[in-house]
Amino acid sequence: MIVGEKIKKYRTEKGFTQLDMAVMLDVSENTYRKIENNASSPDIVTIDKIAKFLEKGFTDLLPDECINITNTDNKGGNNGYIINKLPEKLIEQYEERIKELKDQVQELKEEIKSFKNR
């Protein structure tokens, strides 16, 4: 289930209208509708506000595939939630940027080598 669908589900369970939610968030009703219809992605602060209004945890509103719950034996380490799924477009952008940086590093190495050979 994606963010907007979860928000709508929890909102209706609480008996709030879209207008109620818009007023609580201090946004227009149209803006709120876009969030529920997944036409607009709320930022983290907005998701947190919505979660509090709906008496849910922040991660309850995130898509299921974004959450990896880990629980170690309390001897340290990472206990809790890890958001581990990035949108494909963002991954592509990161990979492209990494390639650009690797190319720049290679160019700089070649420049250094040419300076040493002078």
PDB file of C-alpha atoms in Angstrom:
ATOM      1  CA  MET A   1       0.000   0.000   0.000  1.00  0.00           C
ATOM      2  CA  ILE A   2       1.369   3.437  -0.871  1.00  0.00           C
ATOM      3  CA  VAL A   3       1.427   6.538   1.333  1.00  0.00           C
ATOM      4  CA  GLY A   4      -1.763   8.210   0.090  1.00  0.00           C
ATOM      5  CA  GLU A   5      -3.774   5.007   0.375  1.00  0.00           C
ATOM      6  CA  LYS A   6      -2.562   4.438   3.927  1.00  0.00           C
ATOM      7  CA  ILE A   7      -3.355   8.003   4.933  1.00  0.00           C
ATOM      8  CA  LYS A   8      -6.863   7.734   3.481  1.00  0.00           C
ATOM      9  CA  LYS A   9      -7.456   4.405   5.228  1.00  0.00           C
ATOM     10  CA  TYR A  10      -6.391   5.722   8.632  1.00  0.00           C
ATOM     11  CA  ARG A  11      -8.224   9.039   8.123  1.00  0.00           C
ATOM     12  CA  THR A  12     -11.514   7.304   7.394  1.00  0.00           C
ATOM     13  CA  GLU A  13     -11.009   4.982  10.367  1.00  0.00           C
ATOM     14  CA  LYS A  14     -10.687   8.076  12.572  1.00  0.00           C
ATOM     15  CA  GLY A  15     -13.745   9.696  10.985  1.00  0.00           C
ATOM     16  CA  PHE A  16     -11.897  12.746   9.696  1.00  0.00           C
ATOM     17  CA  THR A  17     -12.824  14.403   6.405  1.00  0.00           C
ATOM     18  CA  GLN A  18     -10.271  15.607   3.891  1.00  0.00           C
ATOM     19  CA  LEU A  19     -11.151  19.147   4.935  1.00  0.00           C
ATOM     20  CA  ASP A  20     -10.465  18.266   8.595  1.00  0.00           C
ATOM     21  CA  MET A  21      -7.026  17.009   7.648  1.00  0.00           C
ATOM     22  CA  ALA A  22      -6.283  20.030   5.451  1.00  0.00           C
ATOM     23  CA  VAL A  23      -7.169  22.378   8.304  1.00  0.00           C
ATOM     24  CA  MET A  24      -5.012  20.438  10.780  1.00  0.00           C
ATOM     25  CA  LEU A  25      -2.085  20.540   8.331  1.00  0.00           C
ATOM     26  CA  ASP A  26      -2.703  24.183   7.427  1.00  0.00           C
ATOM     27  CA  VAL A  27      -2.892  23.389   3.699  1.00  0.00           C
ATOM     28  CA  SER A  28      -5.652  23.741   1.142  1.00  0.00           C
ATOM     29  CA  GLU A  29      -8.119  20.910   0.748  1.00  0.00           C
ATOM     30  CA  ASN A  30      -6.899  20.512  -2.832  1.00  0.00           C
ATOM     31  CA  THR A  31      -3.315  20.091  -1.641  1.00  0.00           C
ATOM     32  CA  TYR A  32      -4.420  17.465   0.862  1.00  0.00           C
ATOM     33  CA  ARG A  33      -6.422  15.611  -1.802  1.00  0.00           C
ATOM     34  CA  LYS A  34      -3.292  15.410  -3.952  1.00  0.00           C
ATOM     35  CA  ILE A  35      -1.484  13.707  -1.063  1.00  0.00           C
ATOM     36  CA  GLU A  36      -4.225  11.104  -0.650  1.00  0.00           C
ATOM     37  CA  ASN A  37      -4.438  10.546  -4.400  1.00  0.00           C
ATOM     38  CA  ASN A  38      -0.649  10.125  -4.607  1.00  0.00           C
ATOM     39  CA  ALA A  39      -0.449  13.065  -7.014  1.00  0.00           C
ATOM     40  CA  SER A  40       1.848  14.809  -4.534  1.00  0.00           C
ATOM     41  CA  SER A  41       4.375  13.314  -2.135  1.00  0.00           C
ATOM     42  CA  PRO A  42       4.381  14.798   1.345  1.00  0.00           C
ATOM     43  CA  ASP A  43       7.701  15.632   2.933  1.00  0.00           C
ATOM     44  CA  ILE A  44       8.860  13.911   6.103  1.00  0.00           C
ATOM     45  CA  VAL A  45       7.602  16.691   8.379  1.00  0.00           C
ATOM     46  CA  THR A  46       4.128  16.487   6.834  1.00  0.00           C
ATOM     47  CA  ILE A  47       4.060  12.699   7.124  1.00  0.00           C
ATOM     48  CA  ASP A  48       4.992  13.054  10.782  1.00  0.00           C
ATOM     49  CA  LYS A  49       2.202  15.600  11.387  1.00  0.00           C
ATOM     50  CA  ILE A  50      -0.334  13.370   9.652  1.00  0.00           C
ATOM     51  CA  ALA A  51       0.808  10.365  11.693  1.00  0.00           C
ATOM     52  CA  LYS A  52       0.350  12.319  14.923  1.00  0.00           C
ATOM     53  CA  PHE A  53      -3.128  13.534  13.919  1.00  0.00           C
ATOM     54  CA  LEU A  54      -4.119   9.979  13.081  1.00  0.00           C
ATOM     55  CA  GLU A  55      -2.444   8.600  16.219  1.00  0.00           C
ATOM     56  CA  LYS A  56      -0.167   6.374  14.152  1.00  0.00           C
ATOM     57  CA  GLY A  57       3.564   5.901  14.064  1.00  0.00           C
ATOM     58  CA  PHE A  58       5.553   7.694  11.368  1.00  0.00           C
ATOM     59  CA  THR A  59       6.527   4.429   9.711  1.00  0.00           C
ATOM     60  CA  ASP A  60       2.897   3.240   9.638  1.00  0.00           C
ATOM     61  CA  LEU A  61       2.354   5.688   6.780  1.00  0.00           C
ATOM     62  CA  LEU A  62       5.366   4.668   4.696  1.00  0.00           C
ATOM     63  CA  PRO A  63       5.010   2.128   1.876  1.00  0.00           C
ATOM     64  CA  ASP A  64       5.483  -1.445   3.092  1.00  0.00           C
ATOM     65  CA  GLU A  65       8.460  -2.058   0.809  1.00  0.00           C
ATOM     66  CA  CYS A  66      10.301   0.893   2.387  1.00  0.00           C
ATOM     67  CA  ILE A  67      10.485  -0.599   5.843  1.00  0.00           C
ATOM     68  CA  ASN A  68      12.858  -3.217   7.120  1.00  0.00           C
ATOM     69  CA  ILE A  69      12.325  -3.934  10.789  1.00  0.00           C
ATOM     70  CA  THR A  70      15.384  -5.235  12.540  1.00  0.00           C
ATOM     71  CA  ASN A  71      15.607  -6.411  16.090  1.00  0.00           C
ATOM     72  CA  THR A  72      18.888  -7.581  17.523  1.00  0.00           C
ATOM     73  CA  ASP A  73      19.470  -9.116  20.909  1.00  0.00           C
ATOM     74  CA  ASN A  74      19.821  -5.665  22.545  1.00  0.00           C
ATOM     75  CA  LYS A  75      23.602  -5.995  22.772  1.00  0.00           C
ATOM     76  CA  GLY A  76      23.993  -2.954  20.589  1.00  0.00           C
ATOM     77  CA  GLY A  77      23.702  -2.611  16.887  1.00  0.00           C
ATOM     78  CA  ASN A  78      20.747  -1.359  14.970  1.00  0.00           C
ATOM     79  CA  ASN A  79      17.410  -1.885  16.666  1.00  0.00           C
ATOM     80  CA  GLY A  80      14.457  -0.315  14.941  1.00  0.00           C
ATOM     81  CA  TYR A  81      13.484   0.821  11.498  1.00  0.00           C
ATOM     82  CA  ILE A  82      15.546   1.205   8.381  1.00  0.00           C
ATOM     83  CA  ILE A  83      14.129   2.875   5.302  1.00  0.00           C
ATOM     84  CA  ASN A  84      15.838   0.871   2.623  1.00  0.00           C
ATOM     85  CA  LYS A  85      14.023   1.369  -0.659  1.00  0.00           C
ATOM     86  CA  LEU A  86      14.859   4.279  -2.936  1.00  0.00           C
ATOM     87  CA  PRO A  87      12.830   5.191  -6.008  1.00  0.00           C
ATOM     88  CA  GLU A  88      14.348   3.829  -9.226  1.00  0.00           C
ATOM     89  CA  LYS A  89      14.794   7.337 -10.677  1.00  0.00           C
ATOM     90  CA  LEU A  90      16.808   8.403  -7.649  1.00  0.00           C
ATOM     91  CA  ILE A  91      18.978   5.290  -7.893  1.00  0.00           C
ATOM     92  CA  GLU A  92      19.622   6.049 -11.572  1.00  0.00           C
ATOM     93  CA  GLN A  93      20.598   9.620 -10.690  1.00  0.00           C
ATOM     94  CA  TYR A  94      23.004   8.387  -7.996  1.00  0.00           C
ATOM     95  CA  GLU A  95      24.552   5.853 -10.348  1.00  0.00           C
ATOM     96  CA  GLU A  96      25.012   8.519 -13.032  1.00  0.00           C
ATOM     97  CA  ARG A  97      26.617  10.881 -10.521  1.00  0.00           C
ATOM     98  CA  ILE A  98      28.929   8.129  -9.268  1.00  0.00           C
ATOM     99  CA  LYS A  99      30.046   7.458 -12.837  1.00  0.00           C
ATOM    100  CA  GLU A 100      30.715  11.184 -13.386  1.00  0.00           C
ATOM    101  CA  LEU A 101      32.777  11.332 -10.192  1.00  0.00           C
ATOM    102  CA  LYS A 102      34.764   8.233 -11.141  1.00  0.00           C
ATOM    103  CA  ASP A 103      35.511   9.832 -14.514  1.00  0.00           C
ATOM    104  CA  GLN A 104      36.666  13.008 -12.762  1.00  0.00           C
ATOM    105  CA  VAL A 105      38.916  11.007 -10.439  1.00  0.00           C
ATOM    106  CA  GLN A 106      40.461   9.225 -13.407  1.00  0.00           C
ATOM    107  CA  GLU A 107      41.100  12.553 -15.181  1.00  0.00           C
ATOM    108  CA  LEU A 108      42.728  13.982 -12.059  1.00  0.00           C
ATOM    109  CA  LYS A 109      44.927  10.897 -11.703  1.00  0.00           C
ATOM    110  CA  GLU A 110      46.059  11.330 -15.295  1.00  0.00           C
ATOM    111  CA  GLU A 111      46.823  15.031 -14.704  1.00  0.00           C
ATOM    112  CA  ILE A 112      48.865  14.179 -11.617  1.00  0.00           C
ATOM    113  CA  LYS A 113      50.747  11.532 -13.561  1.00  0.00           C
ATOM    114  CA  SER A 114      51.527  14.025 -16.352  1.00  0.00           C
ATOM    115  CA  PHE A 115      52.828  16.559 -13.804  1.00  0.00           C
ATOM    116  CA  LYS A 116      55.087  13.924 -12.248  1.00  0.00           C
ATOM    117  CA  ASN A 117      56.515  13.052 -15.682  1.00  0.00           C
ATOM    118  CA  ARG A 118      57.580  16.659 -16.385  1.00  0.00           C
TER     119      ARG A 118
END
